[in-house]
């Protein structure tokens, strides 16, 4: 059984993240979404909230589990018996960062490999940071996240959920 670890901050989970985890779930026996508990970023959501938002987003994928982790990703992968780390790539800068990280991880744990998914074209510009900024300023992010995540994001900013113009949306 091949278990893949999909690590990230996921503050919040976006449709781009769901695209990557859905595609990974089709290739691996089990995908463990690993929500980083102590990043050096300013977060909108607590670790528990991020775990719950992602978990609710992947309930339709029976081979995906969501948990939190701390420390090095490769150490976590070793602890859970995974030899694969999954990452999503949106741009050249993502590639450069992941390229460097992959070599460092290989130095630390040579048996753990990296598998990268190129994001689907419709999500190339979606980042959690940009999404939060748009929502905070009252813009519409409802086509970039699952409905329960949009509600949670707008709630954090004390705003009502932006009225949806496009009722039919594609969810990965």
mmCIF file of N, CA and C in Angstrom, residues 3-5 28 74 77 82-87 102 105-106 109-116:
data_model
loop_
_atom_site.group_PDB
_atom_site.id
_atom_site.type_symbol
_atom_site.label_atom_id
_atom_site.label_comp_id
_atom_site.label_asym_id
_atom_site.label_seq_id
_atom_site.Cartn_x
_atom_site.Cartn_y
_atom_site.Cartn_z
ATOM 1 N N UNK A 3 1.320 5.113 0.560
ATOM 2 C CA UNK A 3 0.748 6.294 1.203
ATOM 3 C C UNK A 3 1.552 7.509 0.780
ATOM 4 N N UNK A 4 0.854 8.550 0.360
ATOM 5 C CA UNK A 4 1.488 9.820 0.013
ATOM 6 C C UNK A 4 1.095 10.859 1.045
ATOM 7 N N UNK A 5 2.024 11.738 1.375
ATOM 8 C CA UNK A 5 1.768 12.838 2.296
ATOM 9 C C UNK A 5 1.672 14.119 1.480
ATOM 10 N N UNK A 28 -2.571 7.167 -5.614
ATOM 11 C CA UNK A 28 -2.010 6.509 -4.436
ATOM 12 C C UNK A 28 -3.112 5.812 -3.644
ATOM 13 N N UNK A 74 9.716 15.508 5.971
ATOM 14 C CA UNK A 74 10.285 14.176 5.723
ATOM 15 C C UNK A 74 10.259 13.311 6.974
ATOM 16 N N UNK A 77 6.733 12.111 7.211
ATOM 17 C CA UNK A 77 6.528 11.050 6.212
ATOM 18 C C UNK A 77 7.113 9.730 6.717
ATOM 19 N N UNK A 82 5.366 6.749 4.917
ATOM 20 C CA UNK A 82 5.210 7.209 3.536
ATOM 21 C C UNK A 82 6.566 7.423 2.889
ATOM 22 N N UNK A 83 6.645 7.064 1.630
ATOM 23 C CA UNK A 83 7.864 7.304 0.862
ATOM 24 C C UNK A 83 7.623 8.346 -0.224
ATOM 25 N N UNK A 84 6.459 9.018 -0.161
ATOM 26 C CA UNK A 84 6.094 9.997 -1.189
ATOM 27 C C UNK A 84 5.540 11.256 -0.532
ATOM 28 N N UNK A 85 6.072 12.399 -0.971
ATOM 29 C CA UNK A 85 5.525 13.698 -0.600
ATOM 30 C C UNK A 85 4.935 14.304 -1.865
ATOM 31 N N UNK A 86 3.696 14.747 -1.779
ATOM 32 C CA UNK A 86 2.997 15.358 -2.910
ATOM 33 C C UNK A 86 3.021 16.869 -2.762
ATOM 34 N N UNK A 87 3.297 17.554 -3.855
ATOM 35 C CA UNK A 87 3.260 19.020 -3.871
ATOM 36 C C UNK A 87 2.590 19.480 -5.154
ATOM 37 N N UNK A 102 13.183 19.697 -2.377
ATOM 38 C CA UNK A 102 13.293 18.277 -2.700
ATOM 39 C C UNK A 102 14.711 17.764 -2.457
ATOM 40 N N UNK A 105 15.307 17.634 1.312
ATOM 41 C CA UNK A 105 14.594 16.481 1.863
ATOM 42 C C UNK A 105 15.286 15.172 1.494
ATOM 43 N N UNK A 106 15.793 15.093 0.264
ATOM 44 C CA UNK A 106 16.488 13.877 -0.160
ATOM 45 C C UNK A 106 17.755 13.665 0.665
ATOM 46 N N UNK A 109 16.321 12.458 4.091
ATOM 47 C CA UNK A 109 15.622 11.165 4.043
ATOM 48 C C UNK A 109 15.611 10.662 2.598
ATOM 49 N N UNK A 110 16.688 10.013 2.170
ATOM 50 C CA UNK A 110 16.816 9.595 0.768
ATOM 51 C C UNK A 110 15.714 8.658 0.283
ATOM 52 N N UNK A 111 15.057 7.979 1.192
ATOM 53 C CA UNK A 111 14.008 7.028 0.791
ATOM 54 C C UNK A 111 12.658 7.701 0.527
ATOM 55 N N UNK A 112 12.540 8.982 0.846
ATOM 56 C CA UNK A 112 11.291 9.716 0.633
ATOM 57 C C UNK A 112 11.446 10.559 -0.629
ATOM 58 N N UNK A 113 10.551 10.364 -1.577
ATOM 59 C CA UNK A 113 10.637 11.076 -2.847
ATOM 60 C C UNK A 113 9.530 12.102 -2.986
ATOM 61 N N UNK A 114 9.697 13.012 -3.936
ATOM 62 C CA UNK A 114 8.734 14.071 -4.191
ATOM 63 C C UNK A 114 8.010 13.808 -5.496
ATOM 64 N N UNK A 115 6.681 13.965 -5.470
ATOM 65 C CA UNK A 115 5.869 13.919 -6.679
ATOM 66 C C UNK A 115 5.137 15.249 -6.763
ATOM 67 N N UNK A 116 5.337 15.943 -7.881
ATOM 68 C CA UNK A 116 4.704 17.253 -8.053
ATOM 69 C C UNK A 116 3.613 17.182 -9.100
#
